[in-house]
Amino acid sequence: SYFQAMLEIYEQTAGLEGPPDWIVIASGSGGTQAGLLAGVKALGLKTRVAGICVSDLKEEFSPAVKQITLDLVKTLGLDLQIDKDDLILFDQYLGAGYGRITAEIAGVIRELFKEEALILDPVYTAKAMLGLIDLVKHNYFSSAEKILFIHTGGTPALFAFKDYIMSCLAGC
C-alpha cells in the first residue's frame, strides 16, 4: 500500500535532507493519496500530498479521498485527525475528461520521453506531470521546497493507447 510506500520514503530520505516538502501524484480513485496522507500523518511529517485529479472535480472527489483515508487510519488502528486542509487536489488538468487526450498531454508525453526517457501514460501520469510542471511554472511551490513526483505506473493505459503514444513519440 502507499502507506507502506510513505514509510519507505521516510526511511530513504532520513539520511538526506529529510523527507520531501511535497509529494505530487495522479489521483484517480483516491487510494494512493489516502495511503500517502495516512503515512505522512502517522509519521508526524509536514509533507503535503498533492493529488492531480484524473477523472473527477475536486469538490466531488475530496470527500471520497477523506473517507478512504479515514477508513485506512481506522483499519491500521491509528488515532489521526484528517482535516480539510490535508486534502490537496487540483482538477484544472482534467482536460477533456478521463482517458481523453489533449494536445498539452501529448506534449508532456513527448517532452518527458525525449528529455528524460520517462514514459508517461496519457490517462494518469501525464496529467499528473502536466499539473506538476504547471504548478512549478506558476510558483505554487517555493524554490526551496523539495518535491517528489511519484510515477504510479499506468501500464495498462500504455497498451490501450499504444498507437496514440507511438504517434506522440514519432520523431523523438
Short mmCIF file of N, CA and C in Angstrom, two decimals:
data_model
loop_
_atom_site.label_atom_id
_atom_site.label_comp_id
_atom_site.label_asym_id
_atom_site.label_seq_id
_atom_site.Cartn_x
_atom_site.Cartn_y
_atom_site.Cartn_z
N SER A 1 0.83 -1.19 0.00
CA SER A 1 0.00 0.00 0.00
C SER A 1 0.88 1.25 0.00
N TYR A 2 0.28 2.36 -0.31
CA TYR A 2 1.03 3.61 -0.32
C TYR A 2 1.29 4.14 1.09
N PHE A 3 0.63 3.58 2.08
CA PHE A 3 1.01 3.86 3.47
C PHE A 3 2.42 3.32 3.69
N GLN A 4 2.64 2.09 3.27
CA GLN A 4 3.98 1.48 3.37
C GLN A 4 4.98 2.24 2.52
N ALA A 5 4.55 2.70 1.35
CA ALA A 5 5.44 3.47 0.48
C ALA A 5 5.91 4.74 1.19
N MET A 6 5.02 5.38 1.94
CA MET A 6 5.41 6.60 2.65
C MET A 6 6.43 6.28 3.74
N LEU A 7 6.26 5.15 4.41
CA LEU A 7 7.24 4.74 5.42
C LEU A 7 8.60 4.52 4.76
N GLU A 8 8.60 3.91 3.59
CA GLU A 8 9.85 3.68 2.85
C GLU A 8 10.48 5.00 2.40
N ILE A 9 9.66 5.91 1.91
CA ILE A 9 10.17 7.24 1.51
C ILE A 9 10.83 7.91 2.71
N TYR A 10 10.18 7.82 3.85
CA TYR A 10 10.73 8.42 5.07
C TYR A 10 12.08 7.80 5.42
N GLU A 11 12.16 6.48 5.38
CA GLU A 11 13.42 5.80 5.68
C GLU A 11 14.51 6.18 4.69
N GLN A 12 14.17 6.24 3.41
CA GLN A 12 15.17 6.52 2.39
C GLN A 12 15.63 7.97 2.40
N THR A 13 14.83 8.86 2.89
CA THR A 13 15.22 10.28 2.90
C THR A 13 15.82 10.71 4.24
N ALA A 14 15.79 9.83 5.22
CA ALA A 14 16.29 10.18 6.56
C ALA A 14 17.76 10.60 6.53
N GLY A 15 18.58 9.97 5.71
CA GLY A 15 19.99 10.30 5.64
C GLY A 15 20.29 11.45 4.70
N LEU A 16 19.28 11.93 4.02
CA LEU A 16 19.45 13.04 3.09
C LEU A 16 19.06 14.34 3.79
N GLU A 17 18.39 15.18 3.08
CA GLU A 17 17.93 16.44 3.67
C GLU A 17 16.54 16.31 4.28
N GLY A 18 16.15 15.10 4.59
CA GLY A 18 14.84 14.87 5.17
C GLY A 18 13.79 14.58 4.12
N PRO A 19 12.57 14.33 4.56
CA PRO A 19 11.50 13.98 3.63
C PRO A 19 11.14 15.15 2.72
N PRO A 20 10.47 14.85 1.62
CA PRO A 20 10.07 15.93 0.72
C PRO A 20 9.05 16.86 1.38
N ASP A 21 9.03 18.09 0.91
CA ASP A 21 8.01 19.03 1.37
C ASP A 21 6.67 18.72 0.71
N TRP A 22 6.76 18.22 -0.52
CA TRP A 22 5.57 17.91 -1.31
C TRP A 22 5.75 16.57 -2.00
N ILE A 23 4.65 15.83 -2.10
CA ILE A 23 4.57 14.65 -2.95
C ILE A 23 3.44 14.92 -3.92
N VAL A 24 3.72 14.77 -5.21
CA VAL A 24 2.71 15.01 -6.25
C VAL A 24 2.43 13.68 -6.94
N ILE A 25 1.14 13.37 -7.08
CA ILE A 25 0.72 12.11 -7.67
C ILE A 25 -0.51 12.31 -8.55
N ALA A 26 -0.77 11.33 -9.41
CA ALA A 26 -2.06 11.25 -10.10
C ALA A 26 -3.05 10.68 -9.09
N SER A 27 -4.24 11.25 -9.02
CA SER A 27 -5.24 10.77 -8.07
C SER A 27 -6.50 10.42 -8.84
N GLY A 28 -6.76 9.10 -8.94
CA GLY A 28 -7.89 8.63 -9.73
C GLY A 28 -8.99 8.02 -8.89
N SER A 29 -8.62 7.13 -7.97
CA SER A 29 -9.62 6.52 -7.09
C SER A 29 -9.48 7.03 -5.66
N GLY A 30 -8.33 7.62 -5.35
CA GLY A 30 -8.09 8.18 -4.03
C GLY A 30 -7.22 7.33 -3.13
N GLY A 31 -7.01 6.06 -3.49
CA GLY A 31 -6.25 5.15 -2.64
C GLY A 31 -4.79 5.54 -2.46
N THR A 32 -4.15 5.94 -3.53
CA THR A 32 -2.74 6.34 -3.45
C THR A 32 -2.59 7.55 -2.54
N GLN A 33 -3.41 8.54 -2.77
CA GLN A 33 -3.34 9.76 -1.97
C GLN A 33 -3.68 9.46 -0.51
N ALA A 34 -4.67 8.63 -0.27
CA ALA A 34 -5.06 8.28 1.09
C ALA A 34 -3.92 7.57 1.83
N GLY A 35 -3.28 6.62 1.17
CA GLY A 35 -2.18 5.90 1.81
C GLY A 35 -1.01 6.80 2.14
N LEU A 36 -0.64 7.65 1.19
CA LEU A 36 0.46 8.59 1.44
C LEU A 36 0.12 9.56 2.56
N LEU A 37 -1.10 10.09 2.52
CA LEU A 37 -1.52 11.05 3.55
C LEU A 37 -1.55 10.41 4.93
N ALA A 38 -2.07 9.19 5.02
CA ALA A 38 -2.08 8.49 6.31
C ALA A 38 -0.66 8.26 6.80
N GLY A 39 0.25 7.91 5.90
CA GLY A 39 1.65 7.72 6.27
C GLY A 39 2.29 8.99 6.76
N VAL A 40 2.04 10.08 6.05
CA VAL A 40 2.57 11.39 6.46
C VAL A 40 2.08 11.74 7.86
N LYS A 41 0.79 11.56 8.09
CA LYS A 41 0.21 11.89 9.40
C LYS A 41 0.75 10.98 10.50
N ALA A 42 0.87 9.68 10.21
CA ALA A 42 1.37 8.73 11.20
C ALA A 42 2.81 9.05 11.60
N LEU A 43 3.59 9.53 10.66
CA LEU A 43 4.99 9.87 10.93
C LEU A 43 5.16 11.28 11.51
N GLY A 44 4.08 12.05 11.53
CA GLY A 44 4.14 13.41 12.07
C GLY A 44 4.92 14.36 11.18
N LEU A 45 4.88 14.13 9.87
CA LEU A 45 5.63 14.96 8.93
C LEU A 45 4.82 16.17 8.49
N LYS A 46 5.52 17.15 7.96
CA LYS A 46 4.87 18.33 7.39
C LYS A 46 4.69 18.20 5.88
N THR A 47 5.09 17.06 5.33
CA THR A 47 4.96 16.81 3.90
C THR A 47 3.50 16.97 3.49
N ARG A 48 3.29 17.63 2.36
CA ARG A 48 1.93 17.79 1.81
C ARG A 48 1.80 16.85 0.61
N VAL A 49 0.66 16.22 0.47
CA VAL A 49 0.40 15.30 -0.63
C VAL A 49 -0.59 15.97 -1.57
N ALA A 50 -0.14 16.26 -2.78
CA ALA A 50 -0.98 16.93 -3.78
C ALA A 50 -1.42 15.92 -4.83
N GLY A 51 -2.71 15.76 -4.96
CA GLY A 51 -3.26 14.86 -5.97
C GLY A 51 -3.73 15.64 -7.18
N ILE A 52 -3.28 15.21 -8.34
CA ILE A 52 -3.76 15.78 -9.59
C ILE A 52 -4.92 14.89 -10.04
N CYS A 53 -6.12 15.42 -10.00
CA CYS A 53 -7.31 14.65 -10.36
C CYS A 53 -7.25 14.22 -11.83
N VAL A 54 -7.58 12.96 -12.07
CA VAL A 54 -7.58 12.47 -13.45
C VAL A 54 -8.98 12.18 -13.97
N SER A 55 -9.98 12.19 -13.09
CA SER A 55 -11.32 11.86 -13.58
C SER A 55 -12.45 12.69 -12.97
N ASP A 56 -12.26 13.23 -11.80
CA ASP A 56 -13.35 13.92 -11.12
C ASP A 56 -12.94 15.32 -10.67
N LEU A 57 -13.92 16.20 -10.54
CA LEU A 57 -13.68 17.52 -9.99
C LEU A 57 -13.36 17.39 -8.50
N LYS A 58 -12.51 18.26 -8.01
CA LYS A 58 -12.05 18.13 -6.62
C LYS A 58 -13.18 18.24 -5.61
N GLU A 59 -14.20 19.05 -5.88
CA GLU A 59 -15.31 19.19 -4.94
C GLU A 59 -16.04 17.86 -4.76
N GLU A 60 -16.13 17.08 -5.85
CA GLU A 60 -16.80 15.79 -5.79
C GLU A 60 -15.88 14.71 -5.23
N PHE A 61 -14.59 14.84 -5.50
CA PHE A 61 -13.62 13.80 -5.20
C PHE A 61 -13.06 13.89 -3.78
N SER A 62 -12.95 15.08 -3.26
CA SER A 62 -12.33 15.30 -1.94
C SER A 62 -12.99 14.48 -0.83
N PRO A 63 -14.32 14.42 -0.73
CA PRO A 63 -14.93 13.61 0.33
C PRO A 63 -14.56 12.12 0.22
N ALA A 64 -14.42 11.62 -1.00
CA ALA A 64 -14.05 10.22 -1.19
C ALA A 64 -12.63 9.97 -0.70
N VAL A 65 -11.71 10.87 -1.03
CA VAL A 65 -10.32 10.73 -0.58
C VAL A 65 -10.27 10.78 0.95
N LYS A 66 -11.03 11.68 1.54
CA LYS A 66 -11.05 11.78 3.00
C LYS A 66 -11.57 10.50 3.62
N GLN A 67 -12.66 9.96 3.07
CA GLN A 67 -13.25 8.74 3.64
C GLN A 67 -12.31 7.55 3.50
N ILE A 68 -11.65 7.42 2.36
CA ILE A 68 -10.69 6.33 2.18
C ILE A 68 -9.55 6.46 3.19
N THR A 69 -9.10 7.69 3.40
CA THR A 69 -8.02 7.93 4.37
C THR A 69 -8.48 7.57 5.78
N LEU A 70 -9.68 8.00 6.15
CA LEU A 70 -10.20 7.69 7.49
C LEU A 70 -10.40 6.18 7.67
N ASP A 71 -10.88 5.51 6.63
CA ASP A 71 -11.05 4.05 6.70
C ASP A 71 -9.70 3.36 6.89
N LEU A 72 -8.69 3.82 6.17
CA LEU A 72 -7.35 3.24 6.29
C LEU A 72 -6.79 3.46 7.70
N VAL A 73 -6.93 4.68 8.19
CA VAL A 73 -6.44 5.02 9.53
C VAL A 73 -7.11 4.11 10.57
N LYS A 74 -8.41 3.91 10.43
CA LYS A 74 -9.15 3.04 11.36
C LYS A 74 -8.67 1.60 11.25
N THR A 75 -8.50 1.11 10.02
CA THR A 75 -8.04 -0.26 9.79
C THR A 75 -6.67 -0.48 10.42
N LEU A 76 -5.81 0.52 10.35
CA LEU A 76 -4.46 0.42 10.91
C LEU A 76 -4.44 0.64 12.42
N GLY A 77 -5.59 1.00 12.99
CA GLY A 77 -5.66 1.22 14.42
C GLY A 77 -4.96 2.48 14.89
N LEU A 78 -4.91 3.47 14.02
CA LEU A 78 -4.25 4.73 14.34
C LEU A 78 -5.27 5.76 14.79
N ASP A 79 -4.82 6.69 15.59
CA ASP A 79 -5.67 7.78 16.05
C ASP A 79 -5.14 9.07 15.42
N LEU A 80 -5.61 9.36 14.23
CA LEU A 80 -5.12 10.51 13.48
C LEU A 80 -6.28 11.38 13.03
N GLN A 81 -6.05 12.66 13.01
CA GLN A 81 -7.04 13.63 12.52
C GLN A 81 -6.73 13.96 11.07
N ILE A 82 -7.71 13.89 10.21
CA ILE A 82 -7.57 14.29 8.81
C ILE A 82 -8.44 15.52 8.61
N ASP A 83 -7.79 16.64 8.35
CA ASP A 83 -8.51 17.90 8.19
C ASP A 83 -8.72 18.22 6.72
N LYS A 84 -9.66 19.12 6.47
CA LYS A 84 -9.94 19.54 5.10
C LYS A 84 -8.68 20.09 4.42
N ASP A 85 -7.85 20.80 5.17
CA ASP A 85 -6.62 21.37 4.61
C ASP A 85 -5.60 20.30 4.20
N ASP A 86 -5.75 19.08 4.71
CA ASP A 86 -4.85 17.99 4.35
C ASP A 86 -5.14 17.45 2.95
N LEU A 87 -6.34 17.72 2.46
CA LEU A 87 -6.78 17.18 1.17
C LEU A 87 -6.50 18.19 0.07
N ILE A 88 -5.37 18.02 -0.59
CA ILE A 88 -4.94 18.95 -1.62
C ILE A 88 -5.15 18.29 -2.98
N LEU A 89 -6.07 18.85 -3.73
CA LEU A 89 -6.42 18.30 -5.04
C LEU A 89 -6.45 19.42 -6.07
N PHE A 90 -5.99 19.10 -7.26
CA PHE A 90 -6.03 20.03 -8.38
C PHE A 90 -6.80 19.36 -9.51
N ASP A 91 -7.84 20.03 -9.98
CA ASP A 91 -8.64 19.44 -11.05
C ASP A 91 -8.56 20.21 -12.37
N GLN A 92 -7.71 21.22 -12.43
CA GLN A 92 -7.63 22.01 -13.66
C GLN A 92 -6.84 21.32 -14.78
N TYR A 93 -6.37 20.10 -14.52
CA TYR A 93 -5.60 19.37 -15.54
C TYR A 93 -6.39 18.17 -16.07
N LEU A 94 -7.69 18.15 -15.80
CA LEU A 94 -8.54 17.07 -16.28
C LEU A 94 -8.62 17.03 -17.80
N GLY A 95 -8.40 18.17 -18.42
CA GLY A 95 -8.51 18.22 -19.88
C GLY A 95 -9.93 17.95 -20.31
N ALA A 96 -10.09 17.11 -21.30
CA ALA A 96 -11.41 16.79 -21.83
C ALA A 96 -12.10 15.68 -21.04
N GLY A 97 -11.45 15.20 -19.98
CA GLY A 97 -12.04 14.16 -19.15
C GLY A 97 -11.17 12.92 -19.06
N TYR A 98 -11.67 11.94 -18.35
CA TYR A 98 -10.93 10.71 -18.11
C TYR A 98 -10.64 9.97 -19.42
N GLY A 99 -9.38 9.69 -19.63
CA GLY A 99 -8.99 8.94 -20.83
C GLY A 99 -9.01 9.74 -22.11
N ARG A 100 -9.31 11.03 -22.03
CA ARG A 100 -9.33 11.88 -23.22
C ARG A 100 -8.03 12.67 -23.26
N ILE A 101 -7.38 12.63 -24.38
CA ILE A 101 -6.05 13.19 -24.50
C ILE A 101 -6.10 14.54 -25.20
N THR A 102 -5.43 15.52 -24.61
CA THR A 102 -5.35 16.86 -25.19
C THR A 102 -3.96 17.06 -25.79
N ALA A 103 -3.81 18.14 -26.53
CA ALA A 103 -2.50 18.48 -27.10
C ALA A 103 -1.48 18.71 -26.00
N GLU A 104 -1.91 19.29 -24.87
CA GLU A 104 -0.98 19.51 -23.75
C GLU A 104 -0.46 18.19 -23.19
N ILE A 105 -1.35 17.24 -23.03
CA ILE A 105 -0.95 15.93 -22.51
C ILE A 105 0.00 15.25 -23.49
N ALA A 106 -0.32 15.31 -24.77
CA ALA A 106 0.57 14.74 -25.78
C ALA A 106 1.94 15.40 -25.73
N GLY A 107 1.97 16.70 -25.54
CA GLY A 107 3.23 17.43 -25.46
C GLY A 107 4.07 17.00 -24.27
N VAL A 108 3.43 16.78 -23.14
CA VAL A 108 4.15 16.32 -21.94
C VAL A 108 4.71 14.92 -22.16
N ILE A 109 3.92 14.05 -22.77
CA ILE A 109 4.40 12.69 -23.05
C ILE A 109 5.64 12.76 -23.93
N ARG A 110 5.56 13.55 -24.98
CA ARG A 110 6.67 13.68 -25.93
C ARG A 110 7.91 14.29 -25.25
N GLU A 111 7.72 15.38 -24.55
CA GLU A 111 8.84 16.10 -23.94
C GLU A 111 9.57 15.27 -22.88
N LEU A 112 8.81 14.61 -22.02
CA LEU A 112 9.45 13.82 -20.96
C LEU A 112 10.14 12.59 -21.52
N PHE A 113 9.59 12.01 -22.57
CA PHE A 113 10.26 10.88 -23.21
C PHE A 113 11.55 11.35 -23.86
N LYS A 114 11.46 12.44 -24.57
CA LYS A 114 12.62 12.97 -25.32
C LYS A 114 13.73 13.45 -24.38
N GLU A 115 13.38 14.18 -23.34
CA GLU A 115 14.38 14.80 -22.47
C GLU A 115 14.83 13.91 -21.31
N GLU A 116 13.95 13.06 -20.83
CA GLU A 116 14.26 12.28 -19.61
C GLU A 116 14.14 10.77 -19.80
N ALA A 117 13.73 10.32 -20.99
CA ALA A 117 13.48 8.89 -21.25
C ALA A 117 12.46 8.33 -20.25
N LEU A 118 11.50 9.16 -19.90
CA LEU A 118 10.46 8.79 -18.95
C LEU A 118 9.17 8.57 -19.73
N ILE A 119 8.59 7.40 -19.56
CA ILE A 119 7.36 7.07 -20.27
C ILE A 119 6.17 7.37 -19.36
N LEU A 120 5.31 8.24 -19.83
CA LEU A 120 4.09 8.61 -19.10
C LEU A 120 2.88 8.10 -19.87
N ASP A 121 1.90 7.61 -19.14
CA ASP A 121 0.66 7.21 -19.81
C ASP A 121 -0.27 8.42 -19.89
N PRO A 122 -1.14 8.46 -20.91
CA PRO A 122 -1.98 9.64 -21.11
C PRO A 122 -3.15 9.78 -20.14
N VAL A 123 -3.46 8.74 -19.39
CA VAL A 123 -4.63 8.78 -18.51
C VAL A 123 -4.27 9.28 -17.11
N TYR A 124 -3.16 8.84 -16.58
CA TYR A 124 -2.78 9.16 -15.20
C TYR A 124 -1.52 10.02 -15.11
N THR A 125 -0.38 9.40 -15.39
CA THR A 125 0.89 10.06 -15.08
C THR A 125 1.17 11.29 -15.93
N ALA A 126 0.72 11.33 -17.17
CA ALA A 126 0.94 12.53 -17.98
C ALA A 126 0.14 13.70 -17.43
N LYS A 127 -1.09 13.45 -16.98
CA LYS A 127 -1.88 14.52 -16.38
C LYS A 127 -1.23 15.02 -15.10
N ALA A 128 -0.71 14.08 -14.30
CA ALA A 128 -0.06 14.49 -13.05
C ALA A 128 1.20 15.29 -13.34
N MET A 129 1.98 14.87 -14.33
CA MET A 129 3.20 15.60 -14.67
C MET A 129 2.85 16.97 -15.26
N LEU A 130 1.83 17.03 -16.09
CA LEU A 130 1.37 18.31 -16.62
C LEU A 130 1.02 19.25 -15.46
N GLY A 131 0.31 18.72 -14.47
CA GLY A 131 -0.03 19.51 -13.30
C GLY A 131 1.19 19.99 -12.55
N LEU A 132 2.13 19.09 -12.32
CA LEU A 132 3.35 19.46 -11.59
C LEU A 132 4.11 20.55 -12.34
N ILE A 133 4.31 20.37 -13.63
CA ILE A 133 5.04 21.37 -14.42
C ILE A 133 4.35 22.72 -14.36
N ASP A 134 3.02 22.72 -14.50
CA ASP A 134 2.28 23.98 -14.47
C ASP A 134 2.35 24.64 -13.08
N LEU A 135 2.23 23.85 -12.04
CA LEU A 135 2.31 24.41 -10.68
C LEU A 135 3.69 25.02 -10.43
N VAL A 136 4.73 24.37 -10.92
CA VAL A 136 6.09 24.92 -10.77
C VAL A 136 6.20 26.22 -11.56
N LYS A 137 5.71 26.22 -12.80
CA LYS A 137 5.78 27.43 -13.64
C LYS A 137 5.06 28.61 -12.99
N HIS A 138 3.99 28.32 -12.28
CA HIS A 138 3.20 29.38 -11.66
C HIS A 138 3.58 29.61 -10.19
N ASN A 139 4.75 29.13 -9.81
CA ASN A 139 5.32 29.38 -8.48
C ASN A 139 4.42 28.93 -7.32
N TYR A 140 3.69 27.84 -7.52
CA TYR A 140 2.89 27.30 -6.42
C TYR A 140 3.80 26.84 -5.28
N PHE A 141 4.94 26.27 -5.65
CA PHE A 141 5.93 25.80 -4.68
C PHE A 141 7.04 26.84 -4.58
N SER A 142 7.64 26.95 -3.41
CA SER A 142 8.80 27.83 -3.30
C SER A 142 10.02 27.10 -3.86
N SER A 143 11.01 27.85 -4.27
CA SER A 143 12.21 27.25 -4.86
C SER A 143 13.00 26.45 -3.83
N ALA A 144 12.75 26.67 -2.56
CA ALA A 144 13.46 25.94 -1.51
C ALA A 144 12.80 24.60 -1.17
N GLU A 145 11.57 24.40 -1.66
CA GLU A 145 10.85 23.18 -1.31
C GLU A 145 11.31 21.99 -2.15
N LYS A 146 11.36 20.84 -1.48
CA LYS A 146 11.70 19.58 -2.14
C LYS A 146 10.40 18.91 -2.59
N ILE A 147 10.34 18.57 -3.88
CA ILE A 147 9.13 17.99 -4.45
C ILE A 147 9.45 16.60 -4.97
N LEU A 148 8.63 15.63 -4.59
CA LEU A 148 8.76 14.26 -5.07
C LEU A 148 7.56 13.95 -5.95
N PHE A 149 7.82 13.58 -7.20
CA PHE A 149 6.77 13.12 -8.10
C PHE A 149 6.80 11.60 -8.07
N ILE A 150 5.68 10.98 -7.76
CA ILE A 150 5.62 9.52 -7.77
C ILE A 150 4.94 9.08 -9.06
N HIS A 151 5.69 8.36 -9.86
CA HIS A 151 5.18 7.77 -11.10
C HIS A 151 4.47 6.49 -10.69
N THR A 152 3.16 6.52 -10.71
CA THR A 152 2.37 5.40 -10.18
C THR A 152 2.09 4.31 -11.20
N GLY A 153 2.68 4.41 -12.36
CA GLY A 153 2.54 3.33 -13.33
C GLY A 153 1.71 3.71 -14.53
N GLY A 154 0.49 3.23 -14.57
CA GLY A 154 -0.35 3.49 -15.72
C GLY A 154 -0.08 2.54 -16.88
N THR A 155 0.58 1.43 -16.60
CA THR A 155 0.96 0.50 -17.66
C THR A 155 -0.22 0.04 -18.52
N PRO A 156 -1.37 -0.31 -17.96
CA PRO A 156 -2.48 -0.73 -18.83
C PRO A 156 -2.86 0.32 -19.87
N ALA A 157 -2.77 1.59 -19.50
CA ALA A 157 -3.12 2.65 -20.45
C ALA A 157 -2.11 2.74 -21.58
N LEU A 158 -0.87 2.32 -21.32
CA LEU A 158 0.13 2.32 -22.40
C LEU A 158 -0.30 1.40 -23.53
N PHE A 159 -0.87 0.25 -23.17
CA PHE A 159 -1.33 -0.70 -24.19
C PHE A 159 -2.61 -0.22 -24.85
N ALA A 160 -3.51 0.32 -24.06
CA ALA A 160 -4.78 0.80 -24.61
C ALA A 160 -4.59 1.96 -25.57
N PHE A 161 -3.56 2.76 -25.35
CA PHE A 161 -3.30 3.95 -26.17
C PHE A 161 -2.00 3.83 -26.95
N LYS A 162 -1.56 2.60 -27.25
CA LYS A 162 -0.23 2.42 -27.84
C LYS A 162 -0.06 3.14 -29.17
N ASP A 163 -1.05 3.10 -30.04
CA ASP A 163 -0.91 3.78 -31.34
C ASP A 163 -0.80 5.29 -31.14
N TYR A 164 -1.60 5.82 -30.24
CA TYR A 164 -1.55 7.25 -29.98
C TYR A 164 -0.19 7.64 -29.39
N ILE A 165 0.26 6.86 -28.42
CA ILE A 165 1.54 7.17 -27.79
C ILE A 165 2.67 7.09 -28.81
N MET A 166 2.64 6.11 -29.66
CA MET A 166 3.69 5.99 -30.69
C MET A 166 3.66 7.21 -31.61
N SER A 167 2.47 7.71 -31.93
CA SER A 167 2.41 8.91 -32.78
C SER A 167 2.93 10.13 -32.03
N CYS A 168 2.71 10.19 -30.70
CA CYS A 168 3.26 11.29 -29.89
C CYS A 168 4.78 11.26 -29.90
N LEU A 169 5.33 10.06 -29.89
CA LEU A 169 6.77 9.91 -29.77
C LEU A 169 7.50 9.92 -31.11
N ALA A 170 6.75 9.95 -32.19
CA ALA A 170 7.37 9.97 -33.52
C ALA A 170 8.30 11.18 -33.63
N GLY A 171 9.49 10.92 -34.06
CA GLY A 171 10.46 12.00 -34.24
C GLY A 171 11.30 12.29 -33.01
N CYS A 172 11.09 11.57 -31.93
CA CYS A 172 11.90 11.80 -30.72
C CYS A 172 13.27 11.19 -30.88
#
